[in-house]
Coordinates of C-alpha atoms and ligand atoms in Angstrom, one line a residue:
X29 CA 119.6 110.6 68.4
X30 CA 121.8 107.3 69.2
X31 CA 121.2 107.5 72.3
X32 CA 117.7 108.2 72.3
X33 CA 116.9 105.1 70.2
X34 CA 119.2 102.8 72.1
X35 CA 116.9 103.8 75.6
X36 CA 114.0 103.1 73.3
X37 CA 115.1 100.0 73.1
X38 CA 115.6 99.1 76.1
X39 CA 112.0 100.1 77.3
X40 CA 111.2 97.4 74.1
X41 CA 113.3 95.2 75.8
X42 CA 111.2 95.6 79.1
X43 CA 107.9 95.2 77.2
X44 CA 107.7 99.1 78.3
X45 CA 108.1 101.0 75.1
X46 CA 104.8 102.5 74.2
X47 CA 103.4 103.2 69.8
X48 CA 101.2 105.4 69.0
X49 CA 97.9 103.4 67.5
X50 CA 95.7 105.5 64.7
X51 CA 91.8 105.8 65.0
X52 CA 90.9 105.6 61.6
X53 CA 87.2 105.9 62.7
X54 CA 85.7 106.5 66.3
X55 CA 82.0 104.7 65.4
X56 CA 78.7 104.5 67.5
X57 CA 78.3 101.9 70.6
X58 CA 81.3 102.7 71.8
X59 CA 83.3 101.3 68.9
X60 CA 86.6 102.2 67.1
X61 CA 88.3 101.1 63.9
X62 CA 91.9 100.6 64.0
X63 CA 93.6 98.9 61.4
X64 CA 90.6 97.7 59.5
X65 CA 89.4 96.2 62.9
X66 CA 85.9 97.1 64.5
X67 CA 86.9 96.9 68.2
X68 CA 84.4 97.8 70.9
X69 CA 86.1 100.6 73.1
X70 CA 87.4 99.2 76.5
X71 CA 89.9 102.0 76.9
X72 CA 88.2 105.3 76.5
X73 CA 87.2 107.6 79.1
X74 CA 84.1 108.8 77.6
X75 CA 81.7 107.0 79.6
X76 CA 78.7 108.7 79.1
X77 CA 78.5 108.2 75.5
X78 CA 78.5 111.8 75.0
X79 CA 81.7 112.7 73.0
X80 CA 79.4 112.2 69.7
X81 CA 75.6 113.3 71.0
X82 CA 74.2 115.3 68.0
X83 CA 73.2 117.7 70.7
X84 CA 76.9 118.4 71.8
X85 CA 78.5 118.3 68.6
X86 CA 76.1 121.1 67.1
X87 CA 76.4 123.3 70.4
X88 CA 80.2 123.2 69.6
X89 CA 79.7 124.7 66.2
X90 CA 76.9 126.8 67.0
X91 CA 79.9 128.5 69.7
X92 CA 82.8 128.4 66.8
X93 CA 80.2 130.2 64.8
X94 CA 79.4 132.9 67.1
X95 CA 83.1 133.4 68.4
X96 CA 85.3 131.7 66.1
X97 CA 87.7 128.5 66.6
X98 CA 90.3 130.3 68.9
X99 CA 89.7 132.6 71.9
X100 CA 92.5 134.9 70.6
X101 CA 94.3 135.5 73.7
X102 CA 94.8 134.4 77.5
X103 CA 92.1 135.0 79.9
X104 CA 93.5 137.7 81.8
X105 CA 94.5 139.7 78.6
X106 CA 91.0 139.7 76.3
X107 CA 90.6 135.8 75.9
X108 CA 87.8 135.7 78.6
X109 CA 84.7 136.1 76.6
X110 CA 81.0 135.9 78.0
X111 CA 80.7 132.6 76.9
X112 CA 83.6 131.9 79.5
X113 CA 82.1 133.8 82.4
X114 CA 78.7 132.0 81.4
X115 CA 80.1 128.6 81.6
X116 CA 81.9 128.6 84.8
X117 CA 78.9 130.2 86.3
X118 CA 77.1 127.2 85.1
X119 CA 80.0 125.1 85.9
X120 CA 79.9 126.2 89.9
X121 CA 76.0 125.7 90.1
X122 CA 76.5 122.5 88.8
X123 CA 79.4 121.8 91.7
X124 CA 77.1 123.7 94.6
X125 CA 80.4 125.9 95.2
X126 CA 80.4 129.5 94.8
X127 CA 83.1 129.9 92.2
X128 CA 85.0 127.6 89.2
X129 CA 88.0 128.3 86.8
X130 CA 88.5 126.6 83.4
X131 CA 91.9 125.4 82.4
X132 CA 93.0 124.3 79.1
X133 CA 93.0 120.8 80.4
X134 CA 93.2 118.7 83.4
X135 CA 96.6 118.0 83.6
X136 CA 97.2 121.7 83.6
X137 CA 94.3 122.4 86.6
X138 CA 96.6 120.3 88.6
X139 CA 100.2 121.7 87.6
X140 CA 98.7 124.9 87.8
X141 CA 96.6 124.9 91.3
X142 CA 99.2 122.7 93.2
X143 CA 101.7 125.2 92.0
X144 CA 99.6 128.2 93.4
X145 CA 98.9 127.0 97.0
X146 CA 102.0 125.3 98.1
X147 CA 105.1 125.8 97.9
X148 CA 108.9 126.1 99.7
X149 CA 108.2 125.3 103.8
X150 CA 104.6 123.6 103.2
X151 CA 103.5 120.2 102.9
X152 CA 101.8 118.0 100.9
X153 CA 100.0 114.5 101.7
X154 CA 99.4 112.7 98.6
X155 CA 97.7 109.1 97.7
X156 CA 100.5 107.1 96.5
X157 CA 98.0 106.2 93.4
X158 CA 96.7 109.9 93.0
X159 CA 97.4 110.8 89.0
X160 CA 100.7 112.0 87.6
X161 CA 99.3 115.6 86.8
X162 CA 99.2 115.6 90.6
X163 CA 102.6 114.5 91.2
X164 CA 103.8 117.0 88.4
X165 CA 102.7 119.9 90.0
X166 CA 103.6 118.8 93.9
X167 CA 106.9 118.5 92.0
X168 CA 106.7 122.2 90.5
X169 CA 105.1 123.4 93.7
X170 CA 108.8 123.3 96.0
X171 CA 106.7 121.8 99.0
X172 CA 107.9 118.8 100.8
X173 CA 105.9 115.7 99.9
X174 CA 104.8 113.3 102.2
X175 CA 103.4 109.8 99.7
X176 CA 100.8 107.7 101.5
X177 CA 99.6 104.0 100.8
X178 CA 96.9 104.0 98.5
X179 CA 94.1 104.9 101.1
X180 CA 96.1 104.2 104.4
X181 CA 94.1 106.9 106.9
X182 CA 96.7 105.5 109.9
X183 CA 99.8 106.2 108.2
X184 CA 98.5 109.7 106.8
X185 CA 97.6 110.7 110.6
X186 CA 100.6 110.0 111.5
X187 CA 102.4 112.1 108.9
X188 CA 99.8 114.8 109.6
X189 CA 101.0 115.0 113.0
X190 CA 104.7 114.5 112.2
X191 CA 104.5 117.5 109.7
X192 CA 103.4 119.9 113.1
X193 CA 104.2 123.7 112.3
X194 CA 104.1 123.7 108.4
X195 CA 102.8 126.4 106.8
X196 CA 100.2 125.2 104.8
X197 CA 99.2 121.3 104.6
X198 CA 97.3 120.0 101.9
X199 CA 95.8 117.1 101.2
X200 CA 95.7 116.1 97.9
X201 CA 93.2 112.8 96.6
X202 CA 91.8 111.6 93.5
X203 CA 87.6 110.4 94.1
X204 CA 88.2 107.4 91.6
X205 CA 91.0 106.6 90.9
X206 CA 92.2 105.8 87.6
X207 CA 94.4 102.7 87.9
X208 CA 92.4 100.8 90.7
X209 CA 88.6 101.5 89.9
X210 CA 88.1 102.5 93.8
X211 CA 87.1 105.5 95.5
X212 CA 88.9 107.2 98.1
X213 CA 87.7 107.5 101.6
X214 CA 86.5 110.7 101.4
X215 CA 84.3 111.4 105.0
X216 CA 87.8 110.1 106.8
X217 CA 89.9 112.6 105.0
X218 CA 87.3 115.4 105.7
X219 CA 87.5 114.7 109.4
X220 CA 91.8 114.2 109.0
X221 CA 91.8 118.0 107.7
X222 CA 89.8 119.3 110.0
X223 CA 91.4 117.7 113.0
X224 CA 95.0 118.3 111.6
X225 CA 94.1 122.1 110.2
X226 CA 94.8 121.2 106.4
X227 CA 93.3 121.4 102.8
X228 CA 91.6 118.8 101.0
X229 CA 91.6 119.0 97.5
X230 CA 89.9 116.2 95.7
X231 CA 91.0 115.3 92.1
X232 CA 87.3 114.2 90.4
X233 CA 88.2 113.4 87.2
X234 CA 86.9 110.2 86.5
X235 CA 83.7 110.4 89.1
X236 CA 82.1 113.8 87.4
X237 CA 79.1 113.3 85.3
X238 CA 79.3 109.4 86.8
X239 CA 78.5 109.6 90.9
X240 CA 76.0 112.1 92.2
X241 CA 72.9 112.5 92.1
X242 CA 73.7 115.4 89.7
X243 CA 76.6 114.0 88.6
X244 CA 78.7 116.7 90.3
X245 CA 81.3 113.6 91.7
X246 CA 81.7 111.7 95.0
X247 CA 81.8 114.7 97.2
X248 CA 78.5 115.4 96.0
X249 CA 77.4 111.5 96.6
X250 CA 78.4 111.6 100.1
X251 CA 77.2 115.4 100.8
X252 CA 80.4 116.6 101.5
X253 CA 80.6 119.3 98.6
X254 CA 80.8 122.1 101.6
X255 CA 83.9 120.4 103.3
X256 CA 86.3 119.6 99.9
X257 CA 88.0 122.9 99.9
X258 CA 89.6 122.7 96.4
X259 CA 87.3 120.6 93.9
X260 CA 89.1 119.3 90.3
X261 CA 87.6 117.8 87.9
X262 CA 87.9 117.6 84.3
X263 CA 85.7 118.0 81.0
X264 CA 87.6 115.2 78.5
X265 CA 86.1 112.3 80.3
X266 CA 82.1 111.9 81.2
X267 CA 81.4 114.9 79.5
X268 CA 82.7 114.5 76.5
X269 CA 85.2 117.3 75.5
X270 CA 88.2 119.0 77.0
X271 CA 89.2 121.3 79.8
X272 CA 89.5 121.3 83.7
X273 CA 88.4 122.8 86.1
X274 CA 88.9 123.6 90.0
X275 CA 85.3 124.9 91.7
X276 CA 85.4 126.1 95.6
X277 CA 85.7 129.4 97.5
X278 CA 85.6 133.0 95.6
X279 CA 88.5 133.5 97.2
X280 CA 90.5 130.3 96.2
X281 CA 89.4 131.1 92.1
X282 CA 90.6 135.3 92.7
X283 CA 93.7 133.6 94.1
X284 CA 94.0 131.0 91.4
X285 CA 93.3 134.0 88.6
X286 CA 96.4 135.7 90.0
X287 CA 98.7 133.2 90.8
X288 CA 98.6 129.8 88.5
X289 CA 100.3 129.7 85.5
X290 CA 98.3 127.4 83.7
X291 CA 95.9 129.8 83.5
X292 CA 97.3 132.9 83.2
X293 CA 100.2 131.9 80.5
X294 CA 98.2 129.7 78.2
X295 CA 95.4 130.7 75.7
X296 CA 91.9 130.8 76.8
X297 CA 90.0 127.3 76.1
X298 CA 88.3 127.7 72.5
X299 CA 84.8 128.7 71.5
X300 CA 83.4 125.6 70.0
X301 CA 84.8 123.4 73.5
X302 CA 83.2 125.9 75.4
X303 CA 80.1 125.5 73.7
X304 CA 80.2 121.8 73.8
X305 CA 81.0 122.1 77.7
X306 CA 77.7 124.0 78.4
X307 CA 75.9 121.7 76.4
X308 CA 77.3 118.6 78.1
X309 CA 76.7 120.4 81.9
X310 CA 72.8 120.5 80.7
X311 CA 72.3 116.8 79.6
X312 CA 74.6 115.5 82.5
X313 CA 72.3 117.2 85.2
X314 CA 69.5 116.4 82.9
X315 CA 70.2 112.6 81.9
X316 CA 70.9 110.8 85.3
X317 CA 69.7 107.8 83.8
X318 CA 73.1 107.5 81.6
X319 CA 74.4 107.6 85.2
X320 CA 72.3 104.7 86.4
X321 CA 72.9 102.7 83.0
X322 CA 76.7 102.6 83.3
X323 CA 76.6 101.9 87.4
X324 CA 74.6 98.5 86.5
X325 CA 76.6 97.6 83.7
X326 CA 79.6 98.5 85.8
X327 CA 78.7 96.1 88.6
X328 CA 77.5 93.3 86.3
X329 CA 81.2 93.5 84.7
X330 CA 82.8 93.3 87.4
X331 CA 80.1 90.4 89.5
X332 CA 81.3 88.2 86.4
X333 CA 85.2 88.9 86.8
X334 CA 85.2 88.2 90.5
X335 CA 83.1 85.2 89.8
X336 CA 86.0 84.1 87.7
X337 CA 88.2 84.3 90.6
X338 CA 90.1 86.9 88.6
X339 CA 92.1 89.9 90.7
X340 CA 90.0 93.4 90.5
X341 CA 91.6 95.2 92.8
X342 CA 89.0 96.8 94.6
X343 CA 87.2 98.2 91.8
X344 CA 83.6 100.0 92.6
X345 CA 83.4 101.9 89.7
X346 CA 83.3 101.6 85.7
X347 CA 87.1 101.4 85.7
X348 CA 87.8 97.6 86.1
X349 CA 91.2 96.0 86.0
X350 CA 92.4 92.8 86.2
X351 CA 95.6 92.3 87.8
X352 CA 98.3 90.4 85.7
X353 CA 102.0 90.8 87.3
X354 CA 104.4 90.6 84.4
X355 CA 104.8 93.2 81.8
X356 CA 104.9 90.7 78.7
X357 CA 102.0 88.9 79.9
X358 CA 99.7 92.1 80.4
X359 CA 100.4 92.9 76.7
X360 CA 99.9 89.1 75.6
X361 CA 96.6 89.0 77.5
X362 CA 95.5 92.5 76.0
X363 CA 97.0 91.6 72.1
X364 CA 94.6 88.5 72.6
X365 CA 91.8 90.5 73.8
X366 CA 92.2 93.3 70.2
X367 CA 92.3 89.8 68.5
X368 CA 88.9 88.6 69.4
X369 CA 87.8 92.8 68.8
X370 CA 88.4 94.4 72.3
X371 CA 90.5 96.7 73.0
X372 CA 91.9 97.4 76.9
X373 CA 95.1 99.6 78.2
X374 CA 98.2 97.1 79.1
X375 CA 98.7 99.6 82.3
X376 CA 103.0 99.0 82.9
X377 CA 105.0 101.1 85.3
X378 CA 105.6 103.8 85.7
X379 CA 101.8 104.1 85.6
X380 CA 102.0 101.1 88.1
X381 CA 103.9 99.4 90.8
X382 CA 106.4 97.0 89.2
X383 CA 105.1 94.0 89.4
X384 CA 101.6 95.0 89.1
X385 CA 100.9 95.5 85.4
X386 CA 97.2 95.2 84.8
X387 CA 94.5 95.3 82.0
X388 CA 92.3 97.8 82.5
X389 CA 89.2 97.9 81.0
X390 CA 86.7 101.3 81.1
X391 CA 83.2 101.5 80.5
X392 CA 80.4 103.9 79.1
X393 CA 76.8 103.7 79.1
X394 CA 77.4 103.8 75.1
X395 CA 77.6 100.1 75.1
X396 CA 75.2 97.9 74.0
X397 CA 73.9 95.3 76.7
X398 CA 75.2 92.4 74.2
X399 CA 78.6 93.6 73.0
X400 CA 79.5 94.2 77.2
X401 CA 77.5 90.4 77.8
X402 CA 79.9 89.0 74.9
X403 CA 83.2 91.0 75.9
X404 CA 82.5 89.7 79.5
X405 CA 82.8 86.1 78.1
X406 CA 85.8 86.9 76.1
X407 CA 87.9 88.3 78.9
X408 CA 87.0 85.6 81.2
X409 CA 87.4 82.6 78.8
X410 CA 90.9 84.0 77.6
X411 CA 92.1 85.1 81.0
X412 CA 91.4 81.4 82.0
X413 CA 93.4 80.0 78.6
X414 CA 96.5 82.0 80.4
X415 CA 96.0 80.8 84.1
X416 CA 94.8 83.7 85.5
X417 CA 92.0 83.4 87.7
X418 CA 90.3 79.9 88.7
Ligands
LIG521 C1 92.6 112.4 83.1 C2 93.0 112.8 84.4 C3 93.5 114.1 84.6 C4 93.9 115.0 83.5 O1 92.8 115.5 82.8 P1 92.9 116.0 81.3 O2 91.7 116.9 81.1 O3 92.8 114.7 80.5 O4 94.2 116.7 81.1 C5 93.7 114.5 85.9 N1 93.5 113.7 87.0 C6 93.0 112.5 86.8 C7 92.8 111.6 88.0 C8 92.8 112.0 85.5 O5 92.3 110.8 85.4

């Protein structure tokens, strides 16, 4: 236990070691307290505003109710009740793809998928900035990885054609991604697999219930559902709850039911988040103007940063960081934020290139107009009392 604490602290040292913070209350508009502090939300994920709709909440207990709090089992032993088979029957329409399999969470669609169709002898062509669910399965999968700059299409050609008679090549890519606020170049990468003969599997977690006309994700924006063969997503941010999901070919979801252990190893996802799933897949469908909401107060937020000559790295989306550099001054600037009651994610490596530590702010059609007009002000008017910006 020595040694534990003494590499504890020297991630302290680093301004790396990360606390656990307690919610005492999670409030409505987007708002937390923490510490006796009201702080309007700049770090949550639930950016339609749906993790407390009345709607959802009761369709959660209305499912515990009818088939308890657990499952009971995994899905392939007797944990896959009709409520199952009825949500990822929902869950497919909702993606336009023939087939979907719930996981228990996101993280584990990825270990488990990635795991399932690669492995020893195959290759796999990953987005330097893709998430580390991604990386963690590549890494459990045995295939050889081949990392590209975040959204180079020049140097992935070339390591398409480099990797020649591999088995099986997949390319792996998240929609939005989570560190950076932009989108992946998602037509180029459909005609790269088909003109190099690989996979594309496209990691939506941040883009479902937010882009599309539906709100099925970018693939759906840009019409390119039928050409993504391996479509992720997850249910813990837009919509609300938990679980993830992969949605594509009946014969990619058979293959996943019999070969990734994610699935077939953990219990079945529970009742009442099932319930609250199937609720949330109605109102996202039904509700685009939540959609339409957080897309304008997205590109407001970020119209005032830029003007403020502060670094957004390419943000498009409602994920909006502002670049920093230093470790200790990305927590100074976000401490001073949670002073004046917002609260941000101080984003330090690993998560991010040394040297490239960021506040990252994420927002939800849950806000009020004047709390996001006010916190706009705020961030500006103290990034400028720190230097940063002009
Ligand atoms: C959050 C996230 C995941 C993991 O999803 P969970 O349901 O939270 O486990 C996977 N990929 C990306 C890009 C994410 O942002």
């Amino acid at each position: 236990m020595d040694e534990l604490a003494k590499e504890l602290a020297a991630l302290e040292a680093r301004s790396l070691r990360r606390r656990l913070k307690v919610v005492d209350e999670v409030l409505p508009g987007g708002k937390v307290r923490v510490a006796g502090q009201v702080l309007l939300n700049l770090s949550s994920n639930d950016y339609l505003g749906l993790a407390l709709d009345p709607r959802i909440i009761e369709a959660a207990q209305a499912a515990a109710a009818r088939w308890g709090a657990g499952a009971g089992a995994s899905r392939l032993v007797v944990g896959h009740l009709a409520l199952h088979e009825a949500v990822e029957a929902k869950l497919a329409e909702f993606k336009g793809t023939e087939a979907a399999v719930i996981f228990p969470t996101g993280y584990m669609a990825n270990l488990g998928t990635i795991s399932a169709l690669v492995g020893p002898g195959d290759v796999i062509f990953s987005d330097r900035l893709n998430h580390a669910s991604i990386y963690d399965g590549i890494k459990l999968s045995g295939a050889a990885l081949q990392r590209f700059p975040h959204r180079d299409l020049n140097r992935l050609e070339q390591l398409l054609r480099e990797a020649g008679a591999a088995r099986r090549r997949l390319i792996v890519t998240d929609s939005v991604f989570s560190v950076d606020g932009d989108l992946a170049p998602l037509q180029d990468l459909v005609a790269l697999k088909a003109r190099y003969g690989a996979w594309l599997m496209v990691d939506e977690a941040h883009a479902t219930g937010v882009l599309g006309a539906k709100g099925g994700g970018l693939a759906e924006a840009l019409g390119l559902t039928r050409e993504v063969d391996i479509h992720m997503g997850t249910f813990s941010k837009a919509l609300g709850s938990q679980g993830g999901f992969v949605a594509g070919d009946r014969r990619l979801v058979d293959y996943l039911h019999n070969r990734a252990r994610s699935f077939i190893y953990s219990t079945a996802l529970a009742p009442p988040v099932l319930g609250a799933i199937d609720q949330a897949l109605e109102i996202v469908v039904q509700e685009p103007e939540r959609r339409l909401v957080l897309g304008r107060e997205s590109q407001e937020f970020r119209r005032s940063l830029l003007a403020a000559g502060l670094d957004i790295l390419g943000s498009q989306t409602q994920i909006v960081p502002v670049l920093v550099g230093e470790n200790d001054r990305t927590l100074k600037f976000a401490a001073r934020l949670m002073d004046q009651g917002l609260t941000a994610v101080a984003l330090r490596p690993p998560t991010v290139p040394p040297g490239r530590a960021r506040v990252r702010f994420s927002l939800s059609a849950a806000h009020a107009q004047a709390d996001l007009s006010r916190a706009r002000e705020v961030i500006v008017a103290t990034a400028r009392a720190m230097g940063l910006g002009s």
